[in-house]
Short mmCIF file of C-alpha atoms and ligand atoms in Angstrom, two decimals:
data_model
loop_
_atom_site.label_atom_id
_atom_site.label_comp_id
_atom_site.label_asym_id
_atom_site.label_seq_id
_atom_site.Cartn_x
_atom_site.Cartn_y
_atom_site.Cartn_z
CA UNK A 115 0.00 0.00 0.00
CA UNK A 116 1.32 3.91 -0.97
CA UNK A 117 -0.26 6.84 -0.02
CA UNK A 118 -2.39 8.25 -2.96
CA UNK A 119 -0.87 10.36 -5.38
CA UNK A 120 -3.17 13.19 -5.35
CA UNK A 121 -3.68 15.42 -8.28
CA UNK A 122 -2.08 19.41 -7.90
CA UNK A 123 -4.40 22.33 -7.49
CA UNK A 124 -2.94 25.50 -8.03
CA UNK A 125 -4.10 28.77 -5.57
CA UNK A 126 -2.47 32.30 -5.09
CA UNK A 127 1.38 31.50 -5.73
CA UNK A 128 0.97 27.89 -4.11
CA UNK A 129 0.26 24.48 -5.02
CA UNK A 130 -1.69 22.25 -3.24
CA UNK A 131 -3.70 19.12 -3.88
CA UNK A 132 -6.85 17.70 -4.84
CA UNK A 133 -8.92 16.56 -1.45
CA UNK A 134 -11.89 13.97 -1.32
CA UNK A 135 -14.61 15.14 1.21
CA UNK A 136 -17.50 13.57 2.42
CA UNK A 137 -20.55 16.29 3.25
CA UNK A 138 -23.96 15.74 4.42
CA UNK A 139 -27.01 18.13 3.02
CA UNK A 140 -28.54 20.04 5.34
CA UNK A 141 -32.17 18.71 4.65
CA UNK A 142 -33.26 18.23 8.39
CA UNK A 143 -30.83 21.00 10.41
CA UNK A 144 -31.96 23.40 12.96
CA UNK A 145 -31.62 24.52 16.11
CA UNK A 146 -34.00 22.64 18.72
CA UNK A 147 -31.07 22.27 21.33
CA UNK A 148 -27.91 23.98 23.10
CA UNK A 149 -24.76 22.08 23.35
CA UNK A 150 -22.60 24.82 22.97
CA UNK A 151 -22.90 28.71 23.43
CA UNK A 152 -23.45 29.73 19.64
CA UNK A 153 -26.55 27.96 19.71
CA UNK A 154 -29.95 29.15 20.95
CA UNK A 155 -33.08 27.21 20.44
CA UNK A 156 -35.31 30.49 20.76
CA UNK A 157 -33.72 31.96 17.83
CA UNK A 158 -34.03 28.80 15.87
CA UNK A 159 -32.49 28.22 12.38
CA UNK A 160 -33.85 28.48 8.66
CA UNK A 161 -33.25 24.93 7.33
CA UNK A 162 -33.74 26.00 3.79
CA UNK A 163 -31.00 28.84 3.94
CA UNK A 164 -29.31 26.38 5.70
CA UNK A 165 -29.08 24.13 2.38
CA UNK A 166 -28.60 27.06 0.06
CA UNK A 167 -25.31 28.19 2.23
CA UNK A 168 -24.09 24.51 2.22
CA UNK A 169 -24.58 24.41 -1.49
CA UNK A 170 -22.10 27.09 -2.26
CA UNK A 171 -19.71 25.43 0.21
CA UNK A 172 -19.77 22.49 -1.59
CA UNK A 173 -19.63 24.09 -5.05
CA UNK A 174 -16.92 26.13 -3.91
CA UNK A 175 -14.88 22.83 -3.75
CA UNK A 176 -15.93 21.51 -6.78
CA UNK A 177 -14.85 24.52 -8.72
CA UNK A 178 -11.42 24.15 -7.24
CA UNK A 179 -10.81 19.96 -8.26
CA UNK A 180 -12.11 18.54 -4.97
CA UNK A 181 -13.89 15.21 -5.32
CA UNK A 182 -17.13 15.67 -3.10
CA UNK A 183 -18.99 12.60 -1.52
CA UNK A 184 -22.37 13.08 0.41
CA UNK A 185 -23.88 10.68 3.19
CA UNK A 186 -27.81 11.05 3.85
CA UNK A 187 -28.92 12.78 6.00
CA UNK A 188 -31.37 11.74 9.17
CA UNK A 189 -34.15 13.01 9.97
CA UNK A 190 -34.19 13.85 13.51
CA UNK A 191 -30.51 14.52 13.55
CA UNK A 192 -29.99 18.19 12.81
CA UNK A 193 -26.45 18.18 13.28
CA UNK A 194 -25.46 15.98 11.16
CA UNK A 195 -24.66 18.52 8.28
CA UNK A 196 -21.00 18.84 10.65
CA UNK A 197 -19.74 15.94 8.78
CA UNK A 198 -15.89 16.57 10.17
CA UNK A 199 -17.31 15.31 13.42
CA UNK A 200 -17.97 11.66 12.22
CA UNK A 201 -15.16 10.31 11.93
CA UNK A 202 -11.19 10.64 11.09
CA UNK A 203 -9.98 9.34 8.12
CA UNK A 204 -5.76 8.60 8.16
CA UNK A 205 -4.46 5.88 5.43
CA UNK A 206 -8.00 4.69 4.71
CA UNK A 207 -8.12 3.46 8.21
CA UNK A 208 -11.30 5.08 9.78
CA UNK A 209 -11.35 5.90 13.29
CA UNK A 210 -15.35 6.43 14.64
CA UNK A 211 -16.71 9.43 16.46
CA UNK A 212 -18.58 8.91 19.96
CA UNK A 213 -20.47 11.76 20.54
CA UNK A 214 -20.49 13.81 24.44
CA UNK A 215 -23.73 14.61 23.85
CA UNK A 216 -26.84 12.22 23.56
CA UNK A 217 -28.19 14.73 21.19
CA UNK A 218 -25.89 13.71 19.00
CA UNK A 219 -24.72 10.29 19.44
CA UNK A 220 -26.87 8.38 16.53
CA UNK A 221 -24.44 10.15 14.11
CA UNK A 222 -21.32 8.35 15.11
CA UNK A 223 -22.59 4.56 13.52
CA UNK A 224 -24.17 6.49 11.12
CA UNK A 225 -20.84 7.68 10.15
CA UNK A 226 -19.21 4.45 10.49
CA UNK A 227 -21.92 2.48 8.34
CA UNK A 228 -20.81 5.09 5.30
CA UNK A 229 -17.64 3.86 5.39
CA UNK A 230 -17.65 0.40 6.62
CA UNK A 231 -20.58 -0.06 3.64
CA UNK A 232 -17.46 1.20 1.20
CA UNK A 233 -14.99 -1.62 2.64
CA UNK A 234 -13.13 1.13 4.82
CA UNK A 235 -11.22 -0.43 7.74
CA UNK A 236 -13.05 1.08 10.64
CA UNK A 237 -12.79 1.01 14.30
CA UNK A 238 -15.46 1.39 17.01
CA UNK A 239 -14.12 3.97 19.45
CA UNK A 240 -13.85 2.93 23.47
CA UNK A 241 -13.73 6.83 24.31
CA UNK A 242 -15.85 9.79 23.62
CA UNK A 243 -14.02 11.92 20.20
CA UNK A 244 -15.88 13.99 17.86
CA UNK A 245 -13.59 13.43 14.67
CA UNK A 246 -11.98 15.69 12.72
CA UNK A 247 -13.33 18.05 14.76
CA UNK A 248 -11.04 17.56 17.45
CA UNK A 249 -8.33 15.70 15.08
CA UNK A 250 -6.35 17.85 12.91
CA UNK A 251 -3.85 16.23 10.41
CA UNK A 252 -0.82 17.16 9.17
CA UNK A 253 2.04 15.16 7.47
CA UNK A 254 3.94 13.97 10.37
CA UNK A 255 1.67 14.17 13.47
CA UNK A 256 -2.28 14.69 14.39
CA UNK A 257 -2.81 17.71 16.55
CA UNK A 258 -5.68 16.78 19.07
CA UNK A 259 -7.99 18.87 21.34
CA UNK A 260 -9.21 18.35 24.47
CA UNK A 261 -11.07 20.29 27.22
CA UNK A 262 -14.78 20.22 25.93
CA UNK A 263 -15.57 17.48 23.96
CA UNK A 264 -12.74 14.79 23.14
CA UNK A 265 -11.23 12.70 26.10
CA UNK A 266 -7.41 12.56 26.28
CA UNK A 267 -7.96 8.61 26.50
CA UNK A 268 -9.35 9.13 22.86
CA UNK A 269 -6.26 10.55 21.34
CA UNK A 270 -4.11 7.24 23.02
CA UNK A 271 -6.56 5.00 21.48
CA UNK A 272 -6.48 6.97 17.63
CA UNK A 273 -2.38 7.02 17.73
CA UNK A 274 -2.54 2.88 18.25
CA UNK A 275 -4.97 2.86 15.09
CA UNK A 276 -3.76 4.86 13.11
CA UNK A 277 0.23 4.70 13.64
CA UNK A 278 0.90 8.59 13.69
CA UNK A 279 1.91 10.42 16.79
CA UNK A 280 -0.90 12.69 18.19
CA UNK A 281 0.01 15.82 19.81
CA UNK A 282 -2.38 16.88 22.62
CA UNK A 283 -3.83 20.77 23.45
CA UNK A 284 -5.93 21.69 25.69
CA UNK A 285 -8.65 24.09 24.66
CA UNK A 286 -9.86 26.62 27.52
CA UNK A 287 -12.62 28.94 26.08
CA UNK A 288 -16.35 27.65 25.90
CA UNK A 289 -16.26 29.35 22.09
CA UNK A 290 -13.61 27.57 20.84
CA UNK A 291 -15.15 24.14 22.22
CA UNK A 292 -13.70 22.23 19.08
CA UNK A 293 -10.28 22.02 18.13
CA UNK A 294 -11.53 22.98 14.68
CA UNK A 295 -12.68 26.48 15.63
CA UNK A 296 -9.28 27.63 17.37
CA UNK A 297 -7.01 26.37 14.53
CA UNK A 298 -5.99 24.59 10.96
CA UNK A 299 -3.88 23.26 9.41
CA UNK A 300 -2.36 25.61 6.14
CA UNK A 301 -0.82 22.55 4.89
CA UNK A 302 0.86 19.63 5.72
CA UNK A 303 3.45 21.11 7.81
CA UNK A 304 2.06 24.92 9.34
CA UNK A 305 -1.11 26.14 10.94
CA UNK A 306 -3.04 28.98 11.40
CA UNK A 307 -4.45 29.52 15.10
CA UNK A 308 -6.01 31.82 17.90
CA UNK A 309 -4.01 31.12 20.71
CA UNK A 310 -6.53 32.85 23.64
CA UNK A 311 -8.38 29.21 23.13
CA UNK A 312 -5.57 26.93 24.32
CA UNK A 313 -3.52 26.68 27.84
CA UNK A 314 -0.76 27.97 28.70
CA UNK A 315 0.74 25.04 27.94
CA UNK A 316 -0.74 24.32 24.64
CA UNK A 317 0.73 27.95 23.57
CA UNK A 318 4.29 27.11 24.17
CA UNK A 319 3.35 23.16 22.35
CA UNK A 320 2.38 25.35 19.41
CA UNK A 321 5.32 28.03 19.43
CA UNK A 322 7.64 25.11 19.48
CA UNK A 323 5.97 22.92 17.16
CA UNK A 324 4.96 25.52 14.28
CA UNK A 325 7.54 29.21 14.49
CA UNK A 326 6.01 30.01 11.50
CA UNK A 327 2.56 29.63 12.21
CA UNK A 328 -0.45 32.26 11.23
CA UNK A 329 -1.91 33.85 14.35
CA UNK A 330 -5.30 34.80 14.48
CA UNK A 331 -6.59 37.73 15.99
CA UNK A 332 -9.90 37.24 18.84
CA UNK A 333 -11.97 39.03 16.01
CA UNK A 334 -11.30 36.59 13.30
CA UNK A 335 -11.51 33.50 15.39
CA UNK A 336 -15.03 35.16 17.24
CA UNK A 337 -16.38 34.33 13.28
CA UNK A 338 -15.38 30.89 13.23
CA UNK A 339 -12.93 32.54 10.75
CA UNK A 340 -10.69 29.19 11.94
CA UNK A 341 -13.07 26.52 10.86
CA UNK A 342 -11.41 26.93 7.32
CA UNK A 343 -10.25 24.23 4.68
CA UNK A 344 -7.25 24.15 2.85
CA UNK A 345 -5.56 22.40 0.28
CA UNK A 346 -2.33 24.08 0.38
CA UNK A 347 -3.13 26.60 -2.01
CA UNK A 348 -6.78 27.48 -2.08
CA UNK A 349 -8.17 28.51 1.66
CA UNK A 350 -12.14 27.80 2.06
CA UNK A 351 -12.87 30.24 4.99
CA UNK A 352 -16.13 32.35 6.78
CA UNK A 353 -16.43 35.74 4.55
CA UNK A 354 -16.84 37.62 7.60
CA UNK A 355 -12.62 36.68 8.82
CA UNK A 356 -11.39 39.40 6.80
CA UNK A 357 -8.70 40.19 8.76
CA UNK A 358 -7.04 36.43 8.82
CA UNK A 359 -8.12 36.75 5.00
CA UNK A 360 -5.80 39.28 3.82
CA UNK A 361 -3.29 37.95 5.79
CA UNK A 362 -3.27 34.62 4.02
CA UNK A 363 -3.79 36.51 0.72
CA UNK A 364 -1.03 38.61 1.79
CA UNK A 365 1.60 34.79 2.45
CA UNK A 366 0.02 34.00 -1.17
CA UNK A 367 -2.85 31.68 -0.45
CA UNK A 368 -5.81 32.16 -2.64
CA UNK A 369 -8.84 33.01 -0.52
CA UNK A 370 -12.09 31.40 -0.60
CA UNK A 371 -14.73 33.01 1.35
CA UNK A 372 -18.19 31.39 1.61
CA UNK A 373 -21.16 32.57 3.79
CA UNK A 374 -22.31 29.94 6.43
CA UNK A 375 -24.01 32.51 8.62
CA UNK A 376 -26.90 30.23 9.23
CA UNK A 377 -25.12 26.78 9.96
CA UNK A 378 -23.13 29.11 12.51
CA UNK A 379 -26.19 29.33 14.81
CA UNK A 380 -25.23 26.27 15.39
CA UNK A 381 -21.26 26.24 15.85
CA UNK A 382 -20.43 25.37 12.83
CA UNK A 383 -18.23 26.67 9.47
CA UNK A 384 -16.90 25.36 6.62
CA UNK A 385 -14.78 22.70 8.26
CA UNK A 386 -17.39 21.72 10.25
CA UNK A 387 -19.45 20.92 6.95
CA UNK A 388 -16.43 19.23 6.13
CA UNK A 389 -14.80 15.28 6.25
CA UNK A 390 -11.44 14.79 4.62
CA UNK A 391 -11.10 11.05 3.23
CA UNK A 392 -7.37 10.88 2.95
CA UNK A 393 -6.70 7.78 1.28
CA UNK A 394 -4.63 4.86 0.31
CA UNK A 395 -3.86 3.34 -2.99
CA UNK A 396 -2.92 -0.17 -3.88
CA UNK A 397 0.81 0.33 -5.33
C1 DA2 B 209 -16.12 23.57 14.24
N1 DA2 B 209 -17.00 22.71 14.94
C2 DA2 B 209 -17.35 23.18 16.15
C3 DA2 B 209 -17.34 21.50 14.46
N2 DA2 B 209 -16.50 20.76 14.00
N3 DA2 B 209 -18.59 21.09 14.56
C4 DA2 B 209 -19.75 21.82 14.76
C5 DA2 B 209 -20.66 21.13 15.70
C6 DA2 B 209 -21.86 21.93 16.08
C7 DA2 B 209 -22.81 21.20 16.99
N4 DA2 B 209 -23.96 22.02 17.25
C8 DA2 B 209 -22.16 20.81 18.30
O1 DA2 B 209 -22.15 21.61 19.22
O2 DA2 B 209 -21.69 19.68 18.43
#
């Protein structure tokens, strides 16, 4: 087995590569419940703006080479449009999400079916994780959040499955209750982050691990302007981070902005929307 050889896609004065993601429409979302403090059940959510928003996410990728795979959604489950929380993806090998919520927890084997159903290799997590949405990948290592949501035990058990060292942080702001909304990966080797959400600790981790990293300001990150995608090149981000924007335009990224205001009343961005299915090819 070789890792895939994944097609270039140009951006800005980078390359980067071609992604496959798996998304989930946002037929059934709203906002009936409060698991975290961007959501409020009074205010509610318009489902149909909901899919319009998600649609120009998703075209958005298409337009730059990304292959785009959809699971169906659940009635009943109106989270499930987060897709990055159902899993993580490393070398084909497919590590499950168990939800901290009961709200959510249906979507975890829902996730897992997807996959298993394409002859994935997938694993039935011991420990409570919420995917990609505490996992972040890079070449060498998988950054991991705690604090909120994902149990320390959780990133043990991932490293054993999926053979790559994972790096712990601790998240400490109620906002940034995701790993996903306080930082991401630029490529395979640098990150972009906002470090008022981690420890003390976690801030030196990060200054040691990545000198060169992009730091965010409170006013970027306070848009979820850190639940962005990128392929190296091309960065898929909230419209409304135009600060972190130019700033990435600025180190020669081409910038993607998309408006997700409505899936936001619920926590979530454009990574949230978001699984990446990184691969492996028979060589
Ligand atoms: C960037 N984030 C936070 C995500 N990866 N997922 C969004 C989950 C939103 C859901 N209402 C929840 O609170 O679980």
């Amino acid at each position: 087995m070789a890792l895939a050889t994944l097609p270039a896609v140009t951006g800005g004065d980078r390359t980067g590569t071609a992604r496959h993601y798996l998304m989930c429409r946002p037929e059934f979302f709203a906002v009936t419940y409060a698991i975290n403090p961007w959501m409020d059940p009074d205010q509610g959510a318009d489902a149909a703006r909901a899919v319009q928003q998600w649609e120009g996410l998703r075209r958005a990728y298409e337009e730059l080479g990304h292959k785009v795979s959809l699971i169906d959604p659940v009635d009943g489950l109106p989270d499930m449009v987060f897709a990055a929380n159902g899993a993580l993806v490393v070398d084909s090998r497919v590590y499950g999400a168990r939800f901290t919520h009961a709200e959510r927890a249906a979507e975890g084997p829902a996730y897992l079916r997807w996959f298993a159903d394409r002859g994935f290799e997938t694993m039935e997590p011991a420990h409570t994780n919420e995917g990609e949405g505490d996992f972040l990948t890079l070449d060498d290592v998988v950054l991991a959040g705690t604090g909120f949501r994902t149990d320390v035990a959780a990133h043990v058990e991932a490293q054993e499955f999926i053979g790559r060292p994972v790096v712990t942080l601790r998240l400490v702001d109620p906002r940034f209750y995701h790993l996903d909304t306080a930082l991401f990966p630029l490529d395979g080797q640098n990150v972009a982050y906002y470090p008022g959400a981690f420890s003390e600790g976690s801030r030196n981790v990060l200054r040691r691990m990545f000198p060169d990293a992009v730091i965010a300001t409170e006013e970027d990150a306070a848009v979820l302007g850190l639940n962005a995608v990128s392929d190296g090149a091309n960065v898929v981000i909230n419209a409304e981070a135009t600060g972190l924007s130019l700033e990435l335009e600025r180190l020669g990224y081409t910038v993607v902005p998309v408006d997700l205001s409505e899936l936001r009343k619920a926590g979530g961005g454009p990574k949230c929307c978001t699984l990446e299915i990184r691969e492996v090819s028979a060589a």
